[in-house]
PDB file of C-alpha atoms (C1' of nucleotides) in Angstrom:
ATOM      1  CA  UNK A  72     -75.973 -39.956 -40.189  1.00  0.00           C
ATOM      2  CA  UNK A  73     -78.300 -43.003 -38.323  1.00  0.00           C
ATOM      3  CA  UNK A  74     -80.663 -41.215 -40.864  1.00  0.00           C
ATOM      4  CA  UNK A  75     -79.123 -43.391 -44.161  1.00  0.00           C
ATOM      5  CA  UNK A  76     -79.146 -46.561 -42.189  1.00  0.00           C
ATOM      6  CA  UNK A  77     -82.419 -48.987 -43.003  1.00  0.00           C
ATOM      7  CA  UNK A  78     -84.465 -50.075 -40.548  1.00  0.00           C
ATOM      8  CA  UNK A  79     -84.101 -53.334 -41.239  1.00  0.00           C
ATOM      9  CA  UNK A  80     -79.707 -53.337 -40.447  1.00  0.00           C
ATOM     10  CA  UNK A  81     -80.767 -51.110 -37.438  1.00  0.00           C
ATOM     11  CA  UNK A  82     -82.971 -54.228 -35.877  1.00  0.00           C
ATOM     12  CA  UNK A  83     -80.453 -56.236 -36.121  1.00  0.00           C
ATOM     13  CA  UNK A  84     -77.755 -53.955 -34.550  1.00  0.00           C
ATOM     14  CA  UNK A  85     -80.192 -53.833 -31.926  1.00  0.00           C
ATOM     15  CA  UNK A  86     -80.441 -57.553 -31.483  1.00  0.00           C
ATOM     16  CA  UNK A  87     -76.971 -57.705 -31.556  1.00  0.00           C
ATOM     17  CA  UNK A  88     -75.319 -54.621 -29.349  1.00  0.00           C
ATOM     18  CA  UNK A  89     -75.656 -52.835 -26.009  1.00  0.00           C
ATOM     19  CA  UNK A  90     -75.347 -49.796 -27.531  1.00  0.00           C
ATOM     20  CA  UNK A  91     -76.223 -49.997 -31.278  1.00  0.00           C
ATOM     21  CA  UNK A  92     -76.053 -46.545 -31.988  1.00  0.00           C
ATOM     22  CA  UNK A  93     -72.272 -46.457 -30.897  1.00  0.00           C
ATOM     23  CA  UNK A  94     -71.388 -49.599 -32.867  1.00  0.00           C
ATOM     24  CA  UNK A  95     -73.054 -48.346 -36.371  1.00  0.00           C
ATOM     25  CA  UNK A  96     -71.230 -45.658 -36.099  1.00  0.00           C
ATOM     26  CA  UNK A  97     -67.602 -47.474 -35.869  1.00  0.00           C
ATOM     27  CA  UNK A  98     -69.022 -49.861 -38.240  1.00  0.00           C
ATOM     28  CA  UNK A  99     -69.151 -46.388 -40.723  1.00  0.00           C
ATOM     29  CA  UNK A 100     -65.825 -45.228 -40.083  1.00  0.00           C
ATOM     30  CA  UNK A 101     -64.663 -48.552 -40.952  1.00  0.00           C
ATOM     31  CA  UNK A 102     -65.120 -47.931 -44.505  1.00  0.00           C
ATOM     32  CA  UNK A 103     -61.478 -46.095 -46.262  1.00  0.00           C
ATOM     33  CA  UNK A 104     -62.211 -43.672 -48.538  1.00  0.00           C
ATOM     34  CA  UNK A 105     -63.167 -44.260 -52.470  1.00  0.00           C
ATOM     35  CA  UNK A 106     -59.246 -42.507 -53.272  1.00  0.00           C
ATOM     36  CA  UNK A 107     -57.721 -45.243 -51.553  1.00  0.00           C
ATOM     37  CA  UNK A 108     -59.919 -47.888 -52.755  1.00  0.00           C
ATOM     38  CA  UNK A 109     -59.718 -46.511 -56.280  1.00  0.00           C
ATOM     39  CA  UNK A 110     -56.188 -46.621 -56.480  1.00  0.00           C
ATOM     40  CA  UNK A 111     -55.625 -50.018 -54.760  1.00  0.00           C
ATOM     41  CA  UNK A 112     -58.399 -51.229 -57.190  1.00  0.00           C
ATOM     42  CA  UNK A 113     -56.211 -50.500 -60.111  1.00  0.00           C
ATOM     43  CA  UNK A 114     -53.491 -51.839 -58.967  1.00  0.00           C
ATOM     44  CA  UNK A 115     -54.741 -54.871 -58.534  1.00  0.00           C
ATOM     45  CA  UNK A 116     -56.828 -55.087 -61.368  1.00  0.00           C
ATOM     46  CA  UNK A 117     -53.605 -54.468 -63.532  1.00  0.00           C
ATOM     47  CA  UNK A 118     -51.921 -57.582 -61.781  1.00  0.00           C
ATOM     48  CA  UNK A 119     -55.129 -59.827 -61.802  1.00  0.00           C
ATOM     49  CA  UNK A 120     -54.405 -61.586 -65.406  1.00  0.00           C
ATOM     50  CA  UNK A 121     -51.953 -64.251 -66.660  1.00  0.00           C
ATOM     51  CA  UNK A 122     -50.389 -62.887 -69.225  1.00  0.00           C
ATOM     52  CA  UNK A 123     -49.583 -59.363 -67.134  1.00  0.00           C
ATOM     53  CA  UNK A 124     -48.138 -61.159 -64.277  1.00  0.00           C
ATOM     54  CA  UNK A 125     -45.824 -63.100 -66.655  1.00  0.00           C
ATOM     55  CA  UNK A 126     -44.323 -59.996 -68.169  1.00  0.00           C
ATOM     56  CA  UNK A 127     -43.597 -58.534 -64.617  1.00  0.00           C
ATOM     57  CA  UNK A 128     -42.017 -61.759 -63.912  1.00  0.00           C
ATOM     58  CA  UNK A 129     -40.061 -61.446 -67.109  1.00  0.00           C
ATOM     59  CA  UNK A 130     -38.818 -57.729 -66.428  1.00  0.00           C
ATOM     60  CA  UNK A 131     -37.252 -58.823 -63.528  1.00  0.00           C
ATOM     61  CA  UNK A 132     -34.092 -59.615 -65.179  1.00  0.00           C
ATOM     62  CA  UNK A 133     -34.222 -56.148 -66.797  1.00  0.00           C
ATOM     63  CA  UNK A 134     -36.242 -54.310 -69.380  1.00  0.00           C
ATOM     64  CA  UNK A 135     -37.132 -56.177 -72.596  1.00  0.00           C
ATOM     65  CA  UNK A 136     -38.819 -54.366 -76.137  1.00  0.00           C
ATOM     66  CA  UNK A 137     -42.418 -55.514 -76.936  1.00  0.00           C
ATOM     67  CA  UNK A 138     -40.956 -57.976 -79.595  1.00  0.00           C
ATOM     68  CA  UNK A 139     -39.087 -59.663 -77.089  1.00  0.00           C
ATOM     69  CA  UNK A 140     -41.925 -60.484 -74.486  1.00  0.00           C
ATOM     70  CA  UNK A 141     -44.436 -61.455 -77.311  1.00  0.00           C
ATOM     71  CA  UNK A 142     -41.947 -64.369 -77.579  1.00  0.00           C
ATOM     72  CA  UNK A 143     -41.766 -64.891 -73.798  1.00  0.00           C
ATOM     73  CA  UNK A 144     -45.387 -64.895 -73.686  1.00  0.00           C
ATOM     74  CA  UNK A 145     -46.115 -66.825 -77.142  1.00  0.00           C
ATOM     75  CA  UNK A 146     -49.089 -64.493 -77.726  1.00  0.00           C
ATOM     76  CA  UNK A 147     -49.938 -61.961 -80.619  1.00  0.00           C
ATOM     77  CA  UNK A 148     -48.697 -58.719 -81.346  1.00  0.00           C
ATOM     78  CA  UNK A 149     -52.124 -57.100 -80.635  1.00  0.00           C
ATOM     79  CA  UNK A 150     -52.482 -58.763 -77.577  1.00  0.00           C
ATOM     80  CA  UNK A 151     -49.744 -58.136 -75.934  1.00  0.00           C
ATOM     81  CA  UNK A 152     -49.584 -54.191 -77.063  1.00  0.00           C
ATOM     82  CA  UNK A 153     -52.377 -53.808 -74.889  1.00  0.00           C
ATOM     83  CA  UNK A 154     -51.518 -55.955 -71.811  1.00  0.00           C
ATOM     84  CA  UNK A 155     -48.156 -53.680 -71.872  1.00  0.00           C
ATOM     85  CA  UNK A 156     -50.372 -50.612 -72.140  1.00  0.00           C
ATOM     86  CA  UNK A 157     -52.443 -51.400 -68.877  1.00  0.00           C
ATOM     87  CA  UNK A 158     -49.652 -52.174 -66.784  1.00  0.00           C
ATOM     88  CA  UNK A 159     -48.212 -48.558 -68.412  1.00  0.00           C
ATOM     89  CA  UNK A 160     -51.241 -47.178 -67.373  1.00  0.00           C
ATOM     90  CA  UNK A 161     -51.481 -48.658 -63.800  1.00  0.00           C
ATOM     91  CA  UNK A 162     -47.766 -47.361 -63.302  1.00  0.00           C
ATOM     92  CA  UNK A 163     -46.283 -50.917 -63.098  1.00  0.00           C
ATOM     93  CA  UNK A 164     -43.709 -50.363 -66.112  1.00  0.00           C
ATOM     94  CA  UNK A 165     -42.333 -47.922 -67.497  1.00  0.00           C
ATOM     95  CA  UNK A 166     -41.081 -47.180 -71.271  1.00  0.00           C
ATOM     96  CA  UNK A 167     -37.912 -46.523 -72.968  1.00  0.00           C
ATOM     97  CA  UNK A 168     -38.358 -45.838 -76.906  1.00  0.00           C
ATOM     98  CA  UNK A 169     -35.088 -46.062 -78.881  1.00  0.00           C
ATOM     99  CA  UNK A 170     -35.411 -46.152 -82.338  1.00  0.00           C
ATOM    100  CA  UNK A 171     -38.158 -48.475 -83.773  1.00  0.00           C
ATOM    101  CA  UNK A 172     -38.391 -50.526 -80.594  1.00  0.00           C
ATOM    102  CA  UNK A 173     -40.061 -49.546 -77.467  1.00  0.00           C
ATOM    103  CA  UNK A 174     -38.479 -51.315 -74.225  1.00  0.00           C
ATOM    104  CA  UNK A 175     -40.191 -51.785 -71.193  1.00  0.00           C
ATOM    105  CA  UNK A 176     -38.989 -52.233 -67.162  1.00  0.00           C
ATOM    106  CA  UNK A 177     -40.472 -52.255 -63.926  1.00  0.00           C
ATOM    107  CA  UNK A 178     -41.765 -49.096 -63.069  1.00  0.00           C
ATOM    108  CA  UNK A 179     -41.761 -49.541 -59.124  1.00  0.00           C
ATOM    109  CA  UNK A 180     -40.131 -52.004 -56.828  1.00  0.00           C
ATOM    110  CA  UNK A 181     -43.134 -52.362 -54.976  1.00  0.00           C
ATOM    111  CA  UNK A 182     -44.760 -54.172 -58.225  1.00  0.00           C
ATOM    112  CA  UNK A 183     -42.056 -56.693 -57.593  1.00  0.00           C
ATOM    113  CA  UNK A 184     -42.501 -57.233 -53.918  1.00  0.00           C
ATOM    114  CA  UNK A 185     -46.508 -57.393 -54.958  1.00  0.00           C
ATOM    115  CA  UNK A 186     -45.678 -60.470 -56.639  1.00  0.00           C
ATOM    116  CA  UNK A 187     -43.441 -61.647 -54.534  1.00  0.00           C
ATOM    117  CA  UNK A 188     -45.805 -61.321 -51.521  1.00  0.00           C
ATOM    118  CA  UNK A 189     -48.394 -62.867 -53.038  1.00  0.00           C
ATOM    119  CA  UNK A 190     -46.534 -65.974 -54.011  1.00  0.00           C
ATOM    120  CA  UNK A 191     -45.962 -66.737 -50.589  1.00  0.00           C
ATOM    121  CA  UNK A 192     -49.194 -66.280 -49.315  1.00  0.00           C
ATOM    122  CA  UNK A 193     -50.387 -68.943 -51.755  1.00  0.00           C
ATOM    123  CA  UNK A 194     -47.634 -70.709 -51.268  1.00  0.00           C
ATOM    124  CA  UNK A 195     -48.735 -71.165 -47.518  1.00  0.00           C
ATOM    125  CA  UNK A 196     -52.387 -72.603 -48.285  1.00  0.00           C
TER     126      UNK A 196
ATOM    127  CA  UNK B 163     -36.919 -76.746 -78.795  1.00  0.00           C
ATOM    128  CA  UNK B 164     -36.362 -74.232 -81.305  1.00  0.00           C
ATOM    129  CA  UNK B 165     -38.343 -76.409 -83.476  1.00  0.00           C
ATOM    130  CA  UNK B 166     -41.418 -74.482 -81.481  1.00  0.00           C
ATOM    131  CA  UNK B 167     -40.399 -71.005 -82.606  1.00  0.00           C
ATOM    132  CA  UNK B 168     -42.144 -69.790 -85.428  1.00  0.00           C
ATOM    133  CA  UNK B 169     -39.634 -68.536 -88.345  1.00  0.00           C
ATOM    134  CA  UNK B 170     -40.721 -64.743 -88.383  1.00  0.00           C
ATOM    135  CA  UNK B 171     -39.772 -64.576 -84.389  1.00  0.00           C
ATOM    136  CA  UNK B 172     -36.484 -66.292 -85.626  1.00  0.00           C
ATOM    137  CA  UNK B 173     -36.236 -63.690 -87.901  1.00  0.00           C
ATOM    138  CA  UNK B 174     -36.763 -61.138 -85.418  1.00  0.00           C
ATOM    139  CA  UNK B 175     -33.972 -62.366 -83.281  1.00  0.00           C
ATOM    140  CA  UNK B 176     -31.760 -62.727 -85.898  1.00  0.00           C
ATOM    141  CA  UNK B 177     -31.763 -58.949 -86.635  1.00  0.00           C
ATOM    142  CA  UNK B 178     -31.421 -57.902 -82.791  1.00  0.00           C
ATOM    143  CA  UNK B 179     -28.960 -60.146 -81.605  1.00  0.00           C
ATOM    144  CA  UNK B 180     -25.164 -61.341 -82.227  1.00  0.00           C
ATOM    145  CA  UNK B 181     -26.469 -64.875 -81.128  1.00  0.00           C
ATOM    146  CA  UNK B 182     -29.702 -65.389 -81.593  1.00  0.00           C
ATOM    147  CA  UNK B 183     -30.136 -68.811 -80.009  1.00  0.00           C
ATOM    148  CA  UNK B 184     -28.486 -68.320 -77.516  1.00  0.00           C
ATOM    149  CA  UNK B 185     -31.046 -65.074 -76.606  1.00  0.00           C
ATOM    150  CA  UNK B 186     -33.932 -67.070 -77.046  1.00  0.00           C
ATOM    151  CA  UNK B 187     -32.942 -69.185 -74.933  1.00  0.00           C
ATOM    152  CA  UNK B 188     -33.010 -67.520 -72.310  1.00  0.00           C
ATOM    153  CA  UNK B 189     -35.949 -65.530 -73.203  1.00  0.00           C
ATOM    154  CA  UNK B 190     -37.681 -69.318 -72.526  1.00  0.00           C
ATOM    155  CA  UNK B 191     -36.139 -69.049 -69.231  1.00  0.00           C
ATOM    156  CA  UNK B 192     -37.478 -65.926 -68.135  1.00  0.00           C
ATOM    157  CA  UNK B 193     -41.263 -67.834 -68.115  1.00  0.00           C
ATOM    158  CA  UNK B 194     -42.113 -69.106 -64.168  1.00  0.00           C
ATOM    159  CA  UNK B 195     -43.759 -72.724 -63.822  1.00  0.00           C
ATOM    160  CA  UNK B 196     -47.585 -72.386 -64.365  1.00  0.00           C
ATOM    161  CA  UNK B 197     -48.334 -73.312 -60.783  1.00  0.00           C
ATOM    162  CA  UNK B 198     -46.368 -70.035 -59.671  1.00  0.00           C
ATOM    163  CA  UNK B 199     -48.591 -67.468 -61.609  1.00  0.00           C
ATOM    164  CA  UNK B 200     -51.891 -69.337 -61.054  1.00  0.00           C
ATOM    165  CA  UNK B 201     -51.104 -68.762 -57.112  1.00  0.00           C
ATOM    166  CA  UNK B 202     -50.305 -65.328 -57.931  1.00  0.00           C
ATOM    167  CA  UNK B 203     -52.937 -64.519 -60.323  1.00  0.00           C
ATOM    168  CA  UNK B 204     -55.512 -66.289 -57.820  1.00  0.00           C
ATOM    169  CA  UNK B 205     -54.355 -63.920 -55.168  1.00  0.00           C
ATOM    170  CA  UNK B 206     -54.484 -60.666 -57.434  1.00  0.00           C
ATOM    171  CA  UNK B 207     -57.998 -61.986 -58.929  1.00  0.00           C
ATOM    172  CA  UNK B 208     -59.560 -61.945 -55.460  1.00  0.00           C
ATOM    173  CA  UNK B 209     -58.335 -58.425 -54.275  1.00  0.00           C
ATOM    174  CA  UNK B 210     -59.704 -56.806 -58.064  1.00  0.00           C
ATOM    175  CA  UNK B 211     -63.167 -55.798 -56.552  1.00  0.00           C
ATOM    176  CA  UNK B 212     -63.980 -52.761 -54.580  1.00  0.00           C
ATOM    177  CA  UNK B 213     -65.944 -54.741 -52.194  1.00  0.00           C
ATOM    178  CA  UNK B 214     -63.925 -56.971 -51.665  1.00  0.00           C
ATOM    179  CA  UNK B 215     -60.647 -54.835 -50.852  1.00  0.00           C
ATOM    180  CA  UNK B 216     -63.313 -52.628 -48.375  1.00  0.00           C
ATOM    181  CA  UNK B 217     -64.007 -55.769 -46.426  1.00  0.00           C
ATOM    182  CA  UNK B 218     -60.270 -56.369 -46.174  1.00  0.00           C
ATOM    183  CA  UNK B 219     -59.790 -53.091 -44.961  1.00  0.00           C
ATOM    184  CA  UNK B 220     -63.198 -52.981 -42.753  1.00  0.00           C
ATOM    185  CA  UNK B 221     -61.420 -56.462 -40.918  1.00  0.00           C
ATOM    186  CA  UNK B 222     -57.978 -54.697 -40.370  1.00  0.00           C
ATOM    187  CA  UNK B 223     -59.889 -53.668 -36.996  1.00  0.00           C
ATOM    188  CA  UNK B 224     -60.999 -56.794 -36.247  1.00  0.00           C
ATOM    189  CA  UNK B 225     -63.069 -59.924 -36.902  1.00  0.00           C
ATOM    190  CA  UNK B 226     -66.440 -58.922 -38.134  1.00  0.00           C
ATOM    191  CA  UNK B 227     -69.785 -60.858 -38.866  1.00  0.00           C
ATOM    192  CA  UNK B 228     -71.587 -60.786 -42.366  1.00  0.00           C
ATOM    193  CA  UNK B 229     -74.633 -58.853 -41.206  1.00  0.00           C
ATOM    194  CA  UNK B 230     -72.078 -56.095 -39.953  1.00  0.00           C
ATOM    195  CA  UNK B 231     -69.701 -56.057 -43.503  1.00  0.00           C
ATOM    196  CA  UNK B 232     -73.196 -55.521 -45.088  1.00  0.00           C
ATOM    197  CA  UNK B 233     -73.446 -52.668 -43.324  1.00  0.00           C
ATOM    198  CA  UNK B 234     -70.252 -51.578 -44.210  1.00  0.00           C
ATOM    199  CA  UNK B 235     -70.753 -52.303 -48.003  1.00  0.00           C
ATOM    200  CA  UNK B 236     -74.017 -51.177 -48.011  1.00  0.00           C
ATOM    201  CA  UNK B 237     -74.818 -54.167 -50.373  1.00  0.00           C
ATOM    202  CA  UNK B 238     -77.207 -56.989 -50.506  1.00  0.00           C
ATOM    203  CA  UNK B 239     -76.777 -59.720 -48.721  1.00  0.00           C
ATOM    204  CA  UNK B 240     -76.030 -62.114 -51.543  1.00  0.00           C
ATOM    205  CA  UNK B 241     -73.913 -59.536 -52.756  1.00  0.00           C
ATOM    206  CA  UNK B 242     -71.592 -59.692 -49.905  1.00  0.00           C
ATOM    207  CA  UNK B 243     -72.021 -63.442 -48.956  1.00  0.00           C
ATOM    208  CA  UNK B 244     -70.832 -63.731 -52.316  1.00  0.00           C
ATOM    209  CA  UNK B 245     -67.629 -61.786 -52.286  1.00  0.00           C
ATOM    210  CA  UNK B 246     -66.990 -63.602 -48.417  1.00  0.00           C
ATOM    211  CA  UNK B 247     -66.917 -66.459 -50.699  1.00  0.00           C
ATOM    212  CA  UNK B 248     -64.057 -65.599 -52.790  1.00  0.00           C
ATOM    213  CA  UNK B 249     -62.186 -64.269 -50.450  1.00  0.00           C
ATOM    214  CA  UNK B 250     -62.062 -67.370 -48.222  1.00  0.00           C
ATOM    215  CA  UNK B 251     -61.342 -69.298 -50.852  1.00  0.00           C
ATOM    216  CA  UNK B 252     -58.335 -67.208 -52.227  1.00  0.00           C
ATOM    217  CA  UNK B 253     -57.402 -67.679 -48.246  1.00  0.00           C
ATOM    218  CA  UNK B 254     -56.916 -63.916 -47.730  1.00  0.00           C
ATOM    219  CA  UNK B 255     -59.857 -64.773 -44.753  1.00  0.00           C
ATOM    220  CA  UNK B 256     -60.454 -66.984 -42.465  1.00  0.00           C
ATOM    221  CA  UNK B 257     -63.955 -67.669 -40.518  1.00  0.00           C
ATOM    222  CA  UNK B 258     -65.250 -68.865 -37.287  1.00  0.00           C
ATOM    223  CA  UNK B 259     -68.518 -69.980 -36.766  1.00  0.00           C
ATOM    224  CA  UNK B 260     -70.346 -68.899 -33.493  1.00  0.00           C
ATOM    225  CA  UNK B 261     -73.882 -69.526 -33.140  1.00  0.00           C
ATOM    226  CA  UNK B 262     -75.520 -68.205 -35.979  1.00  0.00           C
ATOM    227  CA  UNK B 263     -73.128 -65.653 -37.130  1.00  0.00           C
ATOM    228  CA  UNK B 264     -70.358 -66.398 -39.241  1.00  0.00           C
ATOM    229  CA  UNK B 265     -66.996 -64.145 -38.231  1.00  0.00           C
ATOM    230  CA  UNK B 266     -64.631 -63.169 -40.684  1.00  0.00           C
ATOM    231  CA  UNK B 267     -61.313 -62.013 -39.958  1.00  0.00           C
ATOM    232  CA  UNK B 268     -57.772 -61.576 -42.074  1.00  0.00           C
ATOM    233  CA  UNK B 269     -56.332 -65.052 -43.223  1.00  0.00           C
ATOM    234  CA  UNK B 270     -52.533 -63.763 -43.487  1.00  0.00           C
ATOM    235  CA  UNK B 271     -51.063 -60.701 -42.357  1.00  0.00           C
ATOM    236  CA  UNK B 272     -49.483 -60.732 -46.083  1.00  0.00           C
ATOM    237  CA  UNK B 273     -53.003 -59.349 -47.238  1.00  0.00           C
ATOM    238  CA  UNK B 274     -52.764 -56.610 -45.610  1.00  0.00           C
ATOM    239  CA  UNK B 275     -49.213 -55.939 -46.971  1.00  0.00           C
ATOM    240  CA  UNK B 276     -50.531 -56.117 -50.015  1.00  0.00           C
ATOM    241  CA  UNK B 277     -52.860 -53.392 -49.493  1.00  0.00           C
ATOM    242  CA  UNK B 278     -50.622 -51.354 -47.831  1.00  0.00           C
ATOM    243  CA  UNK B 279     -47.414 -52.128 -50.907  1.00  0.00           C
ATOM    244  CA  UNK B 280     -50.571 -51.756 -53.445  1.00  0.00           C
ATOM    245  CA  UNK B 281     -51.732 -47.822 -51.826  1.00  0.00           C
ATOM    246  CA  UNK B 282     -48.528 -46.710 -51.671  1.00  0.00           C
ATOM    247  CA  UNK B 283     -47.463 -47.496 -54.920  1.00  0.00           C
ATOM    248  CA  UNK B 284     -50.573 -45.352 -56.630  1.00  0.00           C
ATOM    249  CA  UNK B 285     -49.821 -42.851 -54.457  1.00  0.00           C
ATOM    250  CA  UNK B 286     -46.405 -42.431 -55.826  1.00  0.00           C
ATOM    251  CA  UNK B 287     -47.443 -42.367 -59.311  1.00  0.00           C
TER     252      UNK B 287
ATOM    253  C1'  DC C  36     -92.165 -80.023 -33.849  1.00  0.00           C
ATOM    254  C1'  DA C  37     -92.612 -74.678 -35.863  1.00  0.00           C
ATOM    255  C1'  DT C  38     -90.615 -70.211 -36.132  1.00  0.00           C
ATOM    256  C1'  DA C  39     -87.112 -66.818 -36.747  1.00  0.00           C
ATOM    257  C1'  DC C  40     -83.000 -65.325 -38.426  1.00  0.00           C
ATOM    258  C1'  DA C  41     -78.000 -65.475 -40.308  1.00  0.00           C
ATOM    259  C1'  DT C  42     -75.743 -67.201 -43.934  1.00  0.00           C
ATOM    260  C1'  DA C  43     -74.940 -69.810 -48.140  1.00  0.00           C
ATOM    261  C1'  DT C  44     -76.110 -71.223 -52.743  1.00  0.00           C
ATOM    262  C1'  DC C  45     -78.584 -70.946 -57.166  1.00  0.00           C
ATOM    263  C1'  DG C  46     -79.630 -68.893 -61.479  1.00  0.00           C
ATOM    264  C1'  DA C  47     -80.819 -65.333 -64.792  1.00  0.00           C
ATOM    265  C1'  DT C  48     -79.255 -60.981 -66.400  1.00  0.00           C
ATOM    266  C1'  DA C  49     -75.962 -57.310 -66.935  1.00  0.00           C
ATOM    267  C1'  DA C  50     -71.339 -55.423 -67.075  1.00  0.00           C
ATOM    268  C1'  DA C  51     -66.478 -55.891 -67.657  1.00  0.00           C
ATOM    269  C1'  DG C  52     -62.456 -57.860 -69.532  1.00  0.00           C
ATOM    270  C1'  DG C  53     -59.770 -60.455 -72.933  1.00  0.00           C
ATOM    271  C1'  DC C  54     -58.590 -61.995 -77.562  1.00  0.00           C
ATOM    272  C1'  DC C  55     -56.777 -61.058 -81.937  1.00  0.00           C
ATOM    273  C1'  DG C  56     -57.242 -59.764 -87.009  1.00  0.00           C
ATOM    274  C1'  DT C  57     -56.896 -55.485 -89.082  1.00  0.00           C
ATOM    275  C1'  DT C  58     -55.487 -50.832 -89.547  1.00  0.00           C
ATOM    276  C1'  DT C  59     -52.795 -46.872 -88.269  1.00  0.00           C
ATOM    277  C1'  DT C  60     -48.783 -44.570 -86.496  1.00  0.00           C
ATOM    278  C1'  DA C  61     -43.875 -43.956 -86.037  1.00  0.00           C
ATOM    279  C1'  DA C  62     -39.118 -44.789 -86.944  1.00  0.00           C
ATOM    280  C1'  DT C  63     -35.532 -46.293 -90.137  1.00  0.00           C
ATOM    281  C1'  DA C  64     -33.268 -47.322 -94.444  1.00  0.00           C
ATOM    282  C1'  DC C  65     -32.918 -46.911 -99.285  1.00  0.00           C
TER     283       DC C  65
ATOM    284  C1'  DG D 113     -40.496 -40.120-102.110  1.00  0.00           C
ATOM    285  C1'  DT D 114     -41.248 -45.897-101.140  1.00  0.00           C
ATOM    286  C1'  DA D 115     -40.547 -50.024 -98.409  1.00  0.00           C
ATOM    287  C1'  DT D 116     -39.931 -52.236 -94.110  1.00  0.00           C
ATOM    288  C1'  DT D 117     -40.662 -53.095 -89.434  1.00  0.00           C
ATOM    289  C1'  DA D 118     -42.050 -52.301 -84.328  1.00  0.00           C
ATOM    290  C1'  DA D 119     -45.604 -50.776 -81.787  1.00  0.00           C
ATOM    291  C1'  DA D 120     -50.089 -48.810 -80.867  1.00  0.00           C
ATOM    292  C1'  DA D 121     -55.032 -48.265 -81.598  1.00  0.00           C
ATOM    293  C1'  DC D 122     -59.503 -49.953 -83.365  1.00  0.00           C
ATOM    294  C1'  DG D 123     -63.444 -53.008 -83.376  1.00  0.00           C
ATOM    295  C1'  DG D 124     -66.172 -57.130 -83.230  1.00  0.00           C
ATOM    296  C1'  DC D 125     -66.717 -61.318 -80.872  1.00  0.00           C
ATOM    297  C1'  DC D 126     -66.410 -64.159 -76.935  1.00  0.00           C
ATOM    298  C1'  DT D 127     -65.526 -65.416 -71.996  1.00  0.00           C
ATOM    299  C1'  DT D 128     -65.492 -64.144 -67.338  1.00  0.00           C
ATOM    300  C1'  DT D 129     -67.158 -61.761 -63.470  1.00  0.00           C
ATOM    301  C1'  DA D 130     -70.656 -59.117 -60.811  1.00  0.00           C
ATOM    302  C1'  DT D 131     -75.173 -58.348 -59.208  1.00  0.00           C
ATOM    303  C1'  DC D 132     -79.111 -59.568 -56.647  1.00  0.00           C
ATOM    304  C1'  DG D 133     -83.751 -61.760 -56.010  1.00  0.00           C
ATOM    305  C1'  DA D 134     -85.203 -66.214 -54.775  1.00  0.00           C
ATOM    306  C1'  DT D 135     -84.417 -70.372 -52.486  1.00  0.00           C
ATOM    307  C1'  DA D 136     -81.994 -73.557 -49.421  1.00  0.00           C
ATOM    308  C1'  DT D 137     -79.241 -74.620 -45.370  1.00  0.00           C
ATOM    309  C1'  DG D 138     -77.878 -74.217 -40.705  1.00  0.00           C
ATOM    310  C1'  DT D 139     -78.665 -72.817 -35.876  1.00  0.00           C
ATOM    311  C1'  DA D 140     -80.852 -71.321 -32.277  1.00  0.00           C
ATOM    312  C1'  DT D 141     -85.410 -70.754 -29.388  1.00  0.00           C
ATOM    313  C1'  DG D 142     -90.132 -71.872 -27.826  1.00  0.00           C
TER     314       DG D 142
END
DNA sequence: CATACATATCGATAAAGGCCGTTTTAATAC
DNA sequence: GTATTAAAACGGCCTTTATCGATATGTATG
């Protein structure tokens, strides 16, 4: 595996360790593997916008149609349609169609505590 | 403040609900104060990159220097010096200057709930 | 002082994401 | 069938973010 590593990162593991072999290689297993990563990216991708995180706040009362959030968020039609589809797609919400309207909820707790835990953290900056 | 609602919303309302005012009211009141989602969405912003979600996860271990999270990353060094950047100042790390290495190491344990919430909630899906 | 090296910043380019008017689909009522 | 309305998809334009070589800054050592 020391095979992959440049010469250059090896000189200065050697500068730095006792045993710089031993090191690189717990430096390697460090790194989680691209499923996890993947689906922690999209999660957090889905979350990291304005208008996303104010429907999640919204739905936390309960599940609202389309119609009703593009007056919560003050924001076209269009524009909202596809901020509800990504947080559809990232598994945030979930969908309800009755009739002509389609209403959306939270589709996991956890998105809740997400924002929740992240308000604090900010909070205590 | 209805005076702010455009009439085909109005009209909207009017055909869903008994008493329309009184639901968009509190459709208003479903909207957090700015300064809530820009602490949120400044959080979420700053985990949405691969890198930057493999260094959190490369420091649950342990502090690490810069040289050794490009090892990790396998990514220039502006590259990562970069992303170190934006996660210090989202304050999901904190640093420590010895010598010349700079250490990086988790700023709140809440970080690495959110990783945790964020993995488990793909997985379910 | 000069040199070496770790890290930080700059700046140009490339890639990704967001916005929103328009169009299409789907459900309902007549 | 037509008309109406909610929601979804399309597409062009624009803004934001990412990348990474080059340069600057900071910190040791001789």
């Amino acid at each position: 595996m020391s095979d992959s590593v440049p010469e250059s990162t090896r000189q200065t593991l050697d500068r730095l360790y006792e045993d710089p072999e031993n090191r690189l290689t717990s430096l390697f297993e460090l790194a989680p593997d691209d499923e996890q990563v993947d689906a922690q990216l999209g999660v957090f991708k889905a979350l990291a916008n304005e208008h996303r995180i104010r429907i999640l706040e919204a739905l936390k009362e309960g599940e609202l149609c389309a119609c009703e959030l593009q007056v919560v968020l003050d924001a076209p039609q269009s524009t909202v349609a596809s901020h509800l589809r990504e947080l559809k797609d990232a598994g945030l919400v979930k969908t309800r169609r009755q009739g002509k309207w389609t209403y959306y909820r939270i589709g996991d707790t956890a998105a809740l505590q997400l924002l929740e835990i992240a308000h604090a953290l900010a909070e205590g900056e």
